[in-house]
Amino acid sequence: MTNPYPLQLQPELKDKVWGGHALEAMLGLARSARKVGEAWLVFEDLRVANGDWAGRTLADLTKSYPDLMLGAQREASIINGVPRFPLLAKFLDPSEWLSVQVHPDDAYARAREQMPYGKCEAWYVVRAESGARIIHGLSQKISRERLIETAKSGEIKGLMDYVELHQDEAVINMPGIIHALGPGLVIYEIQQSSDITYRLYDWDRPPSAGRELHLEQSGDVSDYQPIDQHRIRPLTLQGNGATRTLFAACRYFAAEKIDVRSSYHTDTHGASPHLLTVLHGAGTVTTNGASAELGIGQSVVIPAQTGSYSIEPHSSLSLISSHVPDLQRDVVAPLRQAGYSNHDIAQLGGHLRRSDLQEMLM
């Protein structure tokens, strides 16, 4: 077994009926006739592109070396005796509305779909055109029967909350939250490692699009209460050569934007792998004497047992870092020390009725 090192991954592009062309440009690829909706940046089926483990998938490495890859959080990622890489990171670029959709929680995913994870996700806005919107929850409380009826008729369009988003804002789509991403946005998404999506309404796209609706499943898992908070207010921490801006935190993941000014040193604490994706600039990440170069759109995984690692910017460097958190150590304690209130911290988990942080801080 080799010492842990920064694992560079090549993104996998996904064509979608609603896709655009921004991601090809972001990733330095020639524009094509494809409608690229998603670039999967970190996922268990992606292969390592560098070092001794080049050619092996994250899934293979996680099964072979669960302690090294997953660290202290590994028990939550062992499903039916099999270690699974817990997170998926991607960019999204819609030129049209995505379907109105909803995701199940872990219990429903395992019982109904025989899949290891449900899907909780957070969206961070990388770019936003003026007036770009998402759907985030219902605007009024309705019944299951009414939800399915209006989904069939198209009336559901008038029963949802439309929220305008701007660059650097974030939202969390918890399991059960009805949502849709609109055109004019480029999004970084961090989520559980699941692609279970129940379509409730697909904007009357023709049957030739081949996109099935899942009305019964949507009815089973949807949250029928309006949401009391949409946008998350990011919280900033200064020091150690960088500005850290935390924008989402729940039991499944914590995510922050890091603007690196000079040598930045951080640590996995042996607890969880760290996922790094560059938004702007370039730099070098170094662990255990091994280095990997980072450019716009590139991603690396730092295995959990790496411990300390450093990031050196070549110019201005902004990246997103995500991991499976110890919420008390990684989120609550440093933010309290910086003077943030319990309410400030709790809202990083999304609307307070279901925020994991709200439960901790009550």
mmCIF file of C-alpha atoms in Angstrom:
data_model
loop_
_atom_site.group_PDB
_atom_site.id
_atom_site.type_symbol
_atom_site.label_atom_id
_atom_site.label_comp_id
_atom_site.label_asym_id
_atom_site.label_seq_id
_atom_site.Cartn_x
_atom_site.Cartn_y
_atom_site.Cartn_z
ATOM 1 C CA MET A 1 0.000 0.000 0.000
ATOM 2 C CA THR A 2 1.347 3.408 -0.964
ATOM 3 C CA ASN A 3 1.320 6.432 1.313
ATOM 4 C CA PRO A 4 -1.773 8.606 0.800
ATOM 5 C CA TYR A 5 -1.330 11.392 -1.727
ATOM 6 C CA PRO A 6 -3.560 13.925 -3.563
ATOM 7 C CA LEU A 7 -5.693 11.898 -5.981
ATOM 8 C CA GLN A 8 -6.370 13.799 -9.198
ATOM 9 C CA LEU A 9 -9.616 12.891 -10.950
ATOM 10 C CA GLN A 10 -10.772 13.518 -14.496
ATOM 11 C CA PRO A 11 -14.333 14.878 -14.707
ATOM 12 C CA GLU A 12 -17.004 12.914 -16.533
ATOM 13 C CA LEU A 13 -19.351 14.989 -18.696
ATOM 14 C CA LYS A 14 -23.062 14.141 -18.772
ATOM 15 C CA ASP A 15 -25.312 15.175 -21.663
ATOM 16 C CA LYS A 16 -28.748 16.456 -20.600
ATOM 17 C CA VAL A 17 -31.746 17.776 -22.538
ATOM 18 C CA TRP A 18 -31.459 20.952 -20.454
ATOM 19 C CA GLY A 19 -27.650 21.283 -20.729
ATOM 20 C CA GLY A 20 -25.522 24.112 -22.108
ATOM 21 C CA HIS A 21 -21.906 24.898 -23.011
ATOM 22 C CA ALA A 22 -20.440 26.712 -19.985
ATOM 23 C CA LEU A 23 -18.856 23.599 -18.484
ATOM 24 C CA GLU A 24 -16.775 22.821 -21.559
ATOM 25 C CA ALA A 25 -15.288 26.304 -21.324
ATOM 26 C CA MET A 26 -14.713 26.009 -17.566
ATOM 27 C CA LEU A 27 -12.877 22.722 -18.007
ATOM 28 C CA GLY A 28 -10.756 23.961 -20.918
ATOM 29 C CA LEU A 29 -12.478 21.784 -23.518
ATOM 30 C CA ALA A 30 -13.407 22.753 -27.064
ATOM 31 C CA ARG A 31 -17.058 23.682 -27.544
ATOM 32 C CA SER A 32 -19.012 20.866 -29.142
ATOM 33 C CA ALA A 33 -22.549 20.183 -30.299
ATOM 34 C CA ARG A 34 -23.236 18.375 -27.026
ATOM 35 C CA LYS A 35 -25.626 19.776 -24.432
ATOM 36 C CA VAL A 36 -23.497 19.196 -21.357
ATOM 37 C CA GLY A 37 -25.602 19.565 -18.242
ATOM 38 C CA GLU A 38 -23.292 18.093 -15.620
ATOM 39 C CA ALA A 39 -19.602 17.510 -15.025
ATOM 40 C CA TRP A 40 -19.112 14.881 -12.344
ATOM 41 C CA LEU A 41 -15.969 15.949 -10.521
ATOM 42 C CA VAL A 42 -15.688 13.475 -7.640
ATOM 43 C CA PHE A 43 -17.581 10.166 -7.663
ATOM 44 C CA GLU A 44 -16.745 6.620 -6.649
ATOM 45 C CA ASP A 45 -16.701 5.371 -10.270
ATOM 46 C CA LEU A 46 -14.159 7.977 -11.441
ATOM 47 C CA ARG A 47 -10.564 6.871 -11.939
ATOM 48 C CA VAL A 48 -7.420 8.336 -10.426
ATOM 49 C CA ALA A 49 -5.228 10.035 -13.040
ATOM 50 C CA ASN A 50 -1.915 10.328 -11.163
ATOM 51 C CA GLY A 51 0.552 8.476 -9.000
ATOM 52 C CA ASP A 52 0.753 4.866 -7.871
ATOM 53 C CA TRP A 53 -3.025 4.420 -7.932
ATOM 54 C CA ALA A 54 -3.539 5.778 -11.465
ATOM 55 C CA GLY A 55 -6.310 3.870 -13.236
ATOM 56 C CA ARG A 56 -8.031 2.686 -10.051
ATOM 57 C CA THR A 57 -11.468 3.980 -9.111
ATOM 58 C CA LEU A 58 -12.361 5.665 -5.835
ATOM 59 C CA ALA A 59 -14.746 2.755 -5.194
ATOM 60 C CA ASP A 60 -11.916 0.240 -5.584
ATOM 61 C CA LEU A 61 -9.588 2.207 -3.311
ATOM 62 C CA THR A 62 -12.326 2.665 -0.697
ATOM 63 C CA LYS A 63 -13.016 -1.083 -0.600
ATOM 64 C CA SER A 64 -9.316 -1.952 -0.497
ATOM 65 C CA TYR A 65 -8.258 0.677 2.066
ATOM 66 C CA PRO A 66 -11.369 1.801 3.996
ATOM 67 C CA ASP A 67 -9.457 3.149 7.000
ATOM 68 C CA LEU A 68 -7.069 5.157 4.848
ATOM 69 C CA MET A 69 -9.747 6.538 2.521
ATOM 70 C CA LEU A 70 -12.637 7.106 4.959
ATOM 71 C CA GLY A 71 -10.981 7.597 8.336
ATOM 72 C CA ALA A 72 -12.927 7.931 11.581
ATOM 73 C CA GLN A 73 -16.197 8.516 9.694
ATOM 74 C CA ARG A 74 -15.959 5.143 7.929
ATOM 75 C CA GLU A 75 -18.692 3.390 9.934
ATOM 76 C CA ALA A 76 -21.367 5.636 8.428
ATOM 77 C CA SER A 77 -20.092 4.707 4.946
ATOM 78 C CA ILE A 78 -20.116 0.921 5.343
ATOM 79 C CA ILE A 79 -23.347 -0.256 3.743
ATOM 80 C CA ASN A 80 -24.228 -3.967 3.953
ATOM 81 C CA GLY A 81 -20.638 -4.654 4.877
ATOM 82 C CA VAL A 82 -19.209 -2.783 1.856
ATOM 83 C CA PRO A 83 -17.262 0.484 2.325
ATOM 84 C CA ARG A 84 -18.648 3.167 -0.001
ATOM 85 C CA PHE A 85 -17.189 6.547 -0.944
ATOM 86 C CA PRO A 86 -19.840 8.826 0.600
ATOM 87 C CA LEU A 87 -19.829 12.027 -1.481
ATOM 88 C CA LEU A 88 -20.405 13.161 -5.055
ATOM 89 C CA ALA A 89 -19.379 16.596 -6.356
ATOM 90 C CA LYS A 90 -20.385 18.084 -9.698
ATOM 91 C CA PHE A 91 -20.873 21.248 -11.732
ATOM 92 C CA LEU A 92 -24.263 21.913 -13.356
ATOM 93 C CA ASP A 93 -25.045 24.242 -16.266
ATOM 94 C CA PRO A 94 -28.734 24.446 -17.219
ATOM 95 C CA SER A 95 -29.853 26.279 -20.349
ATOM 96 C CA GLU A 96 -33.447 25.283 -19.505
ATOM 97 C CA TRP A 97 -35.335 24.394 -16.348
ATOM 98 C CA LEU A 98 -34.466 21.019 -14.833
ATOM 99 C CA SER A 99 -37.442 18.847 -13.932
ATOM 100 C CA VAL A 100 -39.297 19.629 -10.728
ATOM 101 C CA GLN A 101 -37.950 16.862 -8.545
ATOM 102 C CA VAL A 102 -37.489 15.453 -5.078
ATOM 103 C CA HIS A 103 -35.045 13.013 -3.474
ATOM 104 C CA PRO A 104 -35.584 10.339 -0.816
ATOM 105 C CA ASP A 105 -33.787 9.918 2.494
ATOM 106 C CA ASP A 106 -31.538 6.945 3.294
ATOM 107 C CA ALA A 107 -34.298 4.803 4.782
ATOM 108 C CA TYR A 108 -36.579 5.119 1.745
ATOM 109 C CA ALA A 109 -33.686 4.638 -0.715
ATOM 110 C CA ARG A 110 -32.691 1.388 0.962
ATOM 111 C CA ALA A 111 -36.229 0.050 1.366
ATOM 112 C CA ARG A 112 -37.636 1.076 -2.030
ATOM 113 C CA GLU A 113 -34.619 1.262 -4.340
ATOM 114 C CA GLN A 114 -32.139 -1.098 -2.633
ATOM 115 C CA MET A 115 -29.608 1.720 -2.891
ATOM 116 C CA PRO A 116 -27.161 2.635 -0.106
ATOM 117 C CA TYR A 117 -27.861 6.367 0.116
ATOM 118 C CA GLY A 118 -30.706 8.803 -0.272
ATOM 119 C CA LYS A 119 -29.835 12.242 -1.533
ATOM 120 C CA CYS A 120 -29.205 15.421 0.391
ATOM 121 C CA GLU A 121 -27.489 18.097 -1.693
ATOM 122 C CA ALA A 122 -26.258 21.664 -1.506
ATOM 123 C CA TRP A 123 -25.944 24.153 -4.362
ATOM 124 C CA TYR A 124 -23.299 26.879 -4.432
ATOM 125 C CA VAL A 125 -23.715 29.524 -7.145
ATOM 126 C CA VAL A 126 -20.518 29.849 -9.198
ATOM 127 C CA ARG A 127 -22.124 32.187 -11.779
ATOM 128 C CA ALA A 128 -25.562 33.772 -12.068
ATOM 129 C CA GLU A 129 -27.210 35.801 -14.782
ATOM 130 C CA SER A 130 -29.533 38.584 -13.677
ATOM 131 C CA GLY A 131 -32.907 37.210 -12.633
ATOM 132 C CA ALA A 132 -31.818 33.549 -12.544
ATOM 133 C CA ARG A 133 -34.091 31.509 -10.284
ATOM 134 C CA ILE A 134 -34.597 28.135 -8.694
ATOM 135 C CA ILE A 135 -37.623 26.404 -7.210
ATOM 136 C CA HIS A 136 -37.134 25.627 -3.540
ATOM 137 C CA GLY A 137 -40.099 24.101 -1.756
ATOM 138 C CA LEU A 138 -43.830 24.712 -1.888
ATOM 139 C CA SER A 139 -45.404 28.143 -1.438
ATOM 140 C CA GLN A 140 -48.309 26.664 0.551
ATOM 141 C CA LYS A 141 -49.185 23.501 2.426
ATOM 142 C CA ILE A 142 -51.007 20.970 0.258
ATOM 143 C CA SER A 143 -52.021 17.316 0.469
ATOM 144 C CA ARG A 144 -50.416 14.360 -1.263
ATOM 145 C CA GLU A 145 -53.482 14.017 -3.483
ATOM 146 C CA ARG A 146 -53.344 17.696 -4.475
ATOM 147 C CA LEU A 147 -49.621 17.457 -5.218
ATOM 148 C CA ILE A 148 -50.057 14.547 -7.622
ATOM 149 C CA GLU A 149 -53.159 16.073 -9.215
ATOM 150 C CA THR A 150 -51.430 19.391 -9.917
ATOM 151 C CA ALA A 151 -48.299 17.647 -11.169
ATOM 152 C CA LYS A 152 -50.404 15.859 -13.764
ATOM 153 C CA SER A 153 -52.222 19.035 -14.836
ATOM 154 C CA GLY A 154 -49.255 21.409 -14.738
ATOM 155 C CA GLU A 155 -50.912 23.587 -12.072
ATOM 156 C CA ILE A 156 -48.017 22.741 -9.790
ATOM 157 C CA LYS A 157 -46.101 25.592 -11.459
ATOM 158 C CA GLY A 158 -48.186 28.015 -9.389
ATOM 159 C CA LEU A 159 -47.728 26.196 -6.068
ATOM 160 C CA MET A 160 -43.953 26.387 -5.712
ATOM 161 C CA ASP A 161 -41.564 28.961 -4.268
ATOM 162 C CA TYR A 162 -39.407 30.669 -6.921
ATOM 163 C CA VAL A 163 -36.192 32.074 -5.453
ATOM 164 C CA GLU A 164 -33.757 34.389 -7.254
ATOM 165 C CA LEU A 165 -30.107 33.450 -6.676
ATOM 166 C CA HIS A 166 -26.892 35.414 -7.066
ATOM 167 C CA GLN A 167 -23.223 34.503 -7.274
ATOM 168 C CA ASP A 168 -21.766 33.037 -4.048
ATOM 169 C CA GLU A 169 -25.175 32.227 -2.548
ATOM 170 C CA ALA A 170 -26.102 28.699 -1.478
ATOM 171 C CA VAL A 171 -29.096 26.519 -0.658
ATOM 172 C CA ILE A 172 -29.579 23.007 0.717
ATOM 173 C CA ASN A 173 -32.048 20.588 -0.841
ATOM 174 C CA MET A 174 -32.772 18.180 1.963
ATOM 175 C CA PRO A 175 -34.499 14.887 1.194
ATOM 176 C CA GLY A 176 -38.173 15.635 0.583
ATOM 177 C CA ILE A 177 -37.717 19.245 -0.551
ATOM 178 C CA ILE A 178 -39.328 19.809 -3.954
ATOM 179 C CA HIS A 179 -36.876 21.769 -6.089
ATOM 180 C CA ALA A 180 -35.680 22.642 -9.583
ATOM 181 C CA LEU A 181 -32.707 24.482 -11.033
ATOM 182 C CA GLY A 182 -33.394 27.216 -13.572
ATOM 183 C CA PRO A 183 -31.393 28.561 -16.538
ATOM 184 C CA GLY A 184 -28.696 31.201 -16.190
ATOM 185 C CA LEU A 185 -26.847 29.534 -13.310
ATOM 186 C CA VAL A 186 -23.628 27.563 -13.011
ATOM 187 C CA ILE A 187 -23.737 25.513 -9.833
ATOM 188 C CA TYR A 188 -21.285 23.530 -7.738
ATOM 189 C CA GLU A 189 -23.227 20.707 -6.105
ATOM 190 C CA ILE A 190 -22.057 18.606 -3.172
ATOM 191 C CA GLN A 191 -24.273 15.689 -2.252
ATOM 192 C CA GLN A 192 -24.513 12.201 -0.909
ATOM 193 C CA SER A 193 -23.233 9.639 -3.381
ATOM 194 C CA SER A 194 -26.615 8.932 -4.946
ATOM 195 C CA ASP A 195 -28.369 9.694 -8.209
ATOM 196 C CA ILE A 196 -31.919 8.830 -7.082
ATOM 197 C CA THR A 197 -34.191 11.500 -8.539
ATOM 198 C CA TYR A 198 -37.985 11.414 -8.588
ATOM 199 C CA ARG A 199 -39.414 13.685 -11.285
ATOM 200 C CA LEU A 200 -42.667 15.345 -10.328
ATOM 201 C CA TYR A 201 -43.102 17.634 -13.332
ATOM 202 C CA ASP A 202 -40.982 18.058 -16.478
ATOM 203 C CA TRP A 203 -42.280 21.289 -18.046
ATOM 204 C CA ASP A 204 -44.362 19.408 -20.637
ATOM 205 C CA ARG A 205 -41.308 18.056 -22.455
ATOM 206 C CA PRO A 206 -42.378 15.625 -25.199
ATOM 207 C CA PRO A 207 -42.433 11.868 -24.584
ATOM 208 C CA SER A 208 -39.588 11.594 -27.088
ATOM 209 C CA ALA A 209 -37.322 13.059 -24.406
ATOM 210 C CA GLY A 210 -37.733 9.709 -22.635
ATOM 211 C CA ARG A 211 -37.955 11.212 -19.157
ATOM 212 C CA GLU A 212 -40.203 9.227 -16.856
ATOM 213 C CA LEU A 213 -42.218 10.843 -14.057
ATOM 214 C CA HIS A 214 -42.306 9.285 -10.587
ATOM 215 C CA LEU A 215 -45.519 10.594 -9.051
ATOM 216 C CA GLU A 216 -46.122 7.858 -6.470
ATOM 217 C CA GLN A 217 -42.559 7.939 -5.176
ATOM 218 C CA SER A 218 -42.647 11.754 -5.100
ATOM 219 C CA GLY A 219 -45.839 11.576 -3.097
ATOM 220 C CA ASP A 220 -44.192 9.195 -0.637
ATOM 221 C CA VAL A 221 -41.161 11.343 0.128
ATOM 222 C CA SER A 222 -42.188 14.999 -0.388
ATOM 223 C CA ASP A 223 -42.201 17.580 2.385
ATOM 224 C CA TYR A 224 -45.616 19.265 2.137
ATOM 225 C CA GLN A 225 -44.758 22.193 4.406
ATOM 226 C CA PRO A 226 -43.486 25.517 2.986
ATOM 227 C CA ILE A 227 -39.841 26.319 3.756
ATOM 228 C CA ASP A 228 -39.103 29.161 6.154
ATOM 229 C CA GLN A 229 -35.590 29.824 4.779
ATOM 230 C CA HIS A 230 -34.147 29.454 1.302
ATOM 231 C CA ARG A 231 -30.745 31.084 0.946
ATOM 232 C CA ILE A 232 -27.975 30.257 3.396
ATOM 233 C CA ARG A 233 -25.955 33.187 4.695
ATOM 234 C CA PRO A 234 -22.298 32.068 4.394
ATOM 235 C CA LEU A 235 -20.043 32.633 7.411
ATOM 236 C CA THR A 236 -16.422 33.735 7.080
ATOM 237 C CA LEU A 237 -13.316 32.769 9.049
ATOM 238 C CA GLN A 238 -9.956 34.553 8.582
ATOM 239 C CA GLY A 239 -6.405 33.392 9.101
ATOM 240 C CA ASN A 240 -3.703 30.903 8.140
ATOM 241 C CA GLY A 241 -3.122 32.367 4.691
ATOM 242 C CA ALA A 242 -6.707 32.115 3.519
ATOM 243 C CA THR A 243 -10.278 33.287 3.928
ATOM 244 C CA ARG A 244 -12.692 30.426 4.561
ATOM 245 C CA THR A 245 -16.374 30.950 3.744
ATOM 246 C CA LEU A 246 -18.591 28.163 5.076
ATOM 247 C CA PHE A 247 -21.793 27.839 3.055
ATOM 248 C CA ALA A 248 -23.383 24.489 3.993
ATOM 249 C CA ALA A 249 -23.194 22.018 6.858
ATOM 250 C CA CYS A 250 -25.251 18.971 7.744
ATOM 251 C CA ARG A 251 -24.618 15.415 8.954
ATOM 252 C CA TYR A 252 -23.692 14.323 5.402
ATOM 253 C CA PHE A 253 -21.287 17.066 4.317
ATOM 254 C CA ALA A 254 -19.756 20.426 5.146
ATOM 255 C CA ALA A 255 -18.611 22.727 2.351
ATOM 256 C CA GLU A 256 -16.690 25.974 2.186
ATOM 257 C CA LYS A 257 -15.080 28.272 -0.358
ATOM 258 C CA ILE A 258 -11.418 28.945 0.392
ATOM 259 C CA ASP A 259 -9.691 32.009 -1.051
ATOM 260 C CA VAL A 260 -5.970 31.249 -0.687
ATOM 261 C CA ARG A 261 -3.639 34.246 -0.351
ATOM 262 C CA SER A 262 -0.402 32.508 0.663
ATOM 263 C CA SER A 263 0.656 29.110 1.964
ATOM 264 C CA TYR A 264 -2.452 27.507 3.460
ATOM 265 C CA HIS A 265 -2.130 24.565 5.830
ATOM 266 C CA THR A 266 -5.029 22.400 6.933
ATOM 267 C CA ASP A 267 -5.731 18.857 8.148
ATOM 268 C CA THR A 268 -8.101 15.968 7.526
ATOM 269 C CA HIS A 269 -7.736 15.012 11.220
ATOM 270 C CA GLY A 270 -7.913 11.404 10.061
ATOM 271 C CA ALA A 271 -11.692 11.790 9.992
ATOM 272 C CA SER A 272 -12.881 12.122 6.383
ATOM 273 C CA PRO A 273 -11.536 12.550 2.862
ATOM 274 C CA HIS A 274 -11.391 16.137 1.646
ATOM 275 C CA LEU A 275 -12.701 16.990 -1.838
ATOM 276 C CA LEU A 276 -11.063 20.035 -3.463
ATOM 277 C CA THR A 277 -12.301 21.709 -6.667
ATOM 278 C CA VAL A 278 -10.766 24.870 -8.130
ATOM 279 C CA LEU A 279 -13.074 27.720 -9.123
ATOM 280 C CA HIS A 280 -10.461 30.352 -10.045
ATOM 281 C CA GLY A 281 -6.688 30.459 -10.371
ATOM 282 C CA ALA A 282 -4.125 27.705 -9.936
ATOM 283 C CA GLY A 283 -2.011 26.154 -7.229
ATOM 284 C CA THR A 284 -0.254 23.100 -5.831
ATOM 285 C CA VAL A 285 -1.532 20.788 -3.106
ATOM 286 C CA THR A 286 1.106 18.801 -1.203
ATOM 287 C CA THR A 287 0.755 15.845 1.180
ATOM 288 C CA ASN A 288 3.425 13.499 2.534
ATOM 289 C CA GLY A 289 5.956 14.862 0.065
ATOM 290 C CA ALA A 290 3.689 14.237 -2.949
ATOM 291 C CA SER A 291 2.179 17.083 -4.958
ATOM 292 C CA ALA A 292 -0.588 17.641 -7.482
ATOM 293 C CA GLU A 293 -1.164 20.685 -9.646
ATOM 294 C CA LEU A 294 -4.571 22.362 -9.556
ATOM 295 C CA GLY A 295 -6.187 24.448 -12.295
ATOM 296 C CA ILE A 296 -9.676 25.772 -12.961
ATOM 297 C CA GLY A 297 -12.267 23.013 -12.778
ATOM 298 C CA GLN A 298 -9.803 20.390 -11.564
ATOM 299 C CA SER A 299 -10.520 18.253 -8.503
ATOM 300 C CA VAL A 300 -8.482 16.172 -6.097
ATOM 301 C CA VAL A 301 -9.369 13.901 -3.208
ATOM 302 C CA ILE A 302 -7.220 13.984 -0.084
ATOM 303 C CA PRO A 303 -7.577 10.561 1.640
ATOM 304 C CA ALA A 304 -8.790 10.760 5.230
ATOM 305 C CA GLN A 305 -5.637 9.425 6.859
ATOM 306 C CA THR A 306 -3.421 11.930 5.065
ATOM 307 C CA GLY A 307 -3.532 14.294 8.029
ATOM 308 C CA SER A 308 -1.946 17.680 7.369
ATOM 309 C CA TYR A 309 -1.582 19.057 3.860
ATOM 310 C CA SER A 310 -0.777 22.406 2.282
ATOM 311 C CA ILE A 311 -2.006 24.467 -0.670
ATOM 312 C CA GLU A 312 0.297 26.926 -2.430
ATOM 313 C CA PRO A 313 -1.355 29.442 -4.784
ATOM 314 C CA HIS A 314 0.394 30.296 -8.063
ATOM 315 C CA SER A 315 -1.797 33.386 -8.348
ATOM 316 C CA SER A 316 -5.144 34.199 -6.771
ATOM 317 C CA LEU A 317 -6.714 30.828 -5.961
ATOM 318 C CA SER A 318 -10.306 30.042 -4.983
ATOM 319 C CA LEU A 319 -11.472 26.520 -4.395
ATOM 320 C CA ILE A 320 -14.274 24.604 -2.721
ATOM 321 C CA SER A 321 -13.469 22.086 -0.011
ATOM 322 C CA SER A 322 -16.032 19.488 1.092
ATOM 323 C CA HIS A 323 -15.957 16.592 3.545
ATOM 324 C CA VAL A 324 -18.057 14.513 5.935
ATOM 325 C CA PRO A 325 -17.891 16.606 9.118
ATOM 326 C CA ASP A 326 -17.723 16.227 12.822
ATOM 327 C CA LEU A 327 -20.203 19.096 13.170
ATOM 328 C CA GLN A 328 -19.123 20.102 16.665
ATOM 329 C CA ARG A 329 -15.382 20.186 15.926
ATOM 330 C CA ASP A 330 -15.431 21.370 12.305
ATOM 331 C CA VAL A 331 -18.352 23.808 12.307
ATOM 332 C CA VAL A 332 -19.772 24.778 15.690
ATOM 333 C CA ALA A 333 -16.563 25.257 17.700
ATOM 334 C CA PRO A 334 -14.604 27.473 15.247
ATOM 335 C CA LEU A 335 -17.644 29.587 14.418
ATOM 336 C CA ARG A 336 -18.493 30.145 18.086
ATOM 337 C CA GLN A 337 -14.879 31.100 18.706
ATOM 338 C CA ALA A 338 -15.189 33.657 15.903
ATOM 339 C CA GLY A 339 -18.207 35.204 17.632
ATOM 340 C CA TYR A 340 -21.087 33.853 15.547
ATOM 341 C CA SER A 341 -24.393 33.246 17.299
ATOM 342 C CA ASN A 342 -26.227 29.922 17.505
ATOM 343 C CA HIS A 343 -28.739 31.222 14.966
ATOM 344 C CA ASP A 344 -25.951 32.213 12.557
ATOM 345 C CA ILE A 345 -24.488 28.726 12.803
ATOM 346 C CA ALA A 346 -27.773 26.800 12.661
ATOM 347 C CA GLN A 347 -28.859 28.389 9.370
ATOM 348 C CA LEU A 348 -25.844 26.797 7.624
ATOM 349 C CA GLY A 349 -27.931 23.627 7.768
ATOM 350 C CA GLY A 350 -30.756 25.121 5.729
ATOM 351 C CA HIS A 351 -34.239 25.938 6.949
ATOM 352 C CA LEU A 352 -34.312 25.620 10.723
ATOM 353 C CA ARG A 353 -37.202 23.160 10.892
ATOM 354 C CA ARG A 354 -34.833 20.464 9.638
ATOM 355 C CA SER A 355 -31.299 21.804 10.178
ATOM 356 C CA ASP A 356 -28.974 19.264 11.823
ATOM 357 C CA LEU A 357 -27.151 22.199 13.428
ATOM 358 C CA GLN A 358 -30.379 23.584 14.905
ATOM 359 C CA GLU A 359 -30.896 20.257 16.653
ATOM 360 C CA MET A 360 -27.376 20.420 18.111
ATOM 361 C CA LEU A 361 -27.652 24.042 19.269
ATOM 362 C CA MET A 362 -31.132 24.011 20.825
#
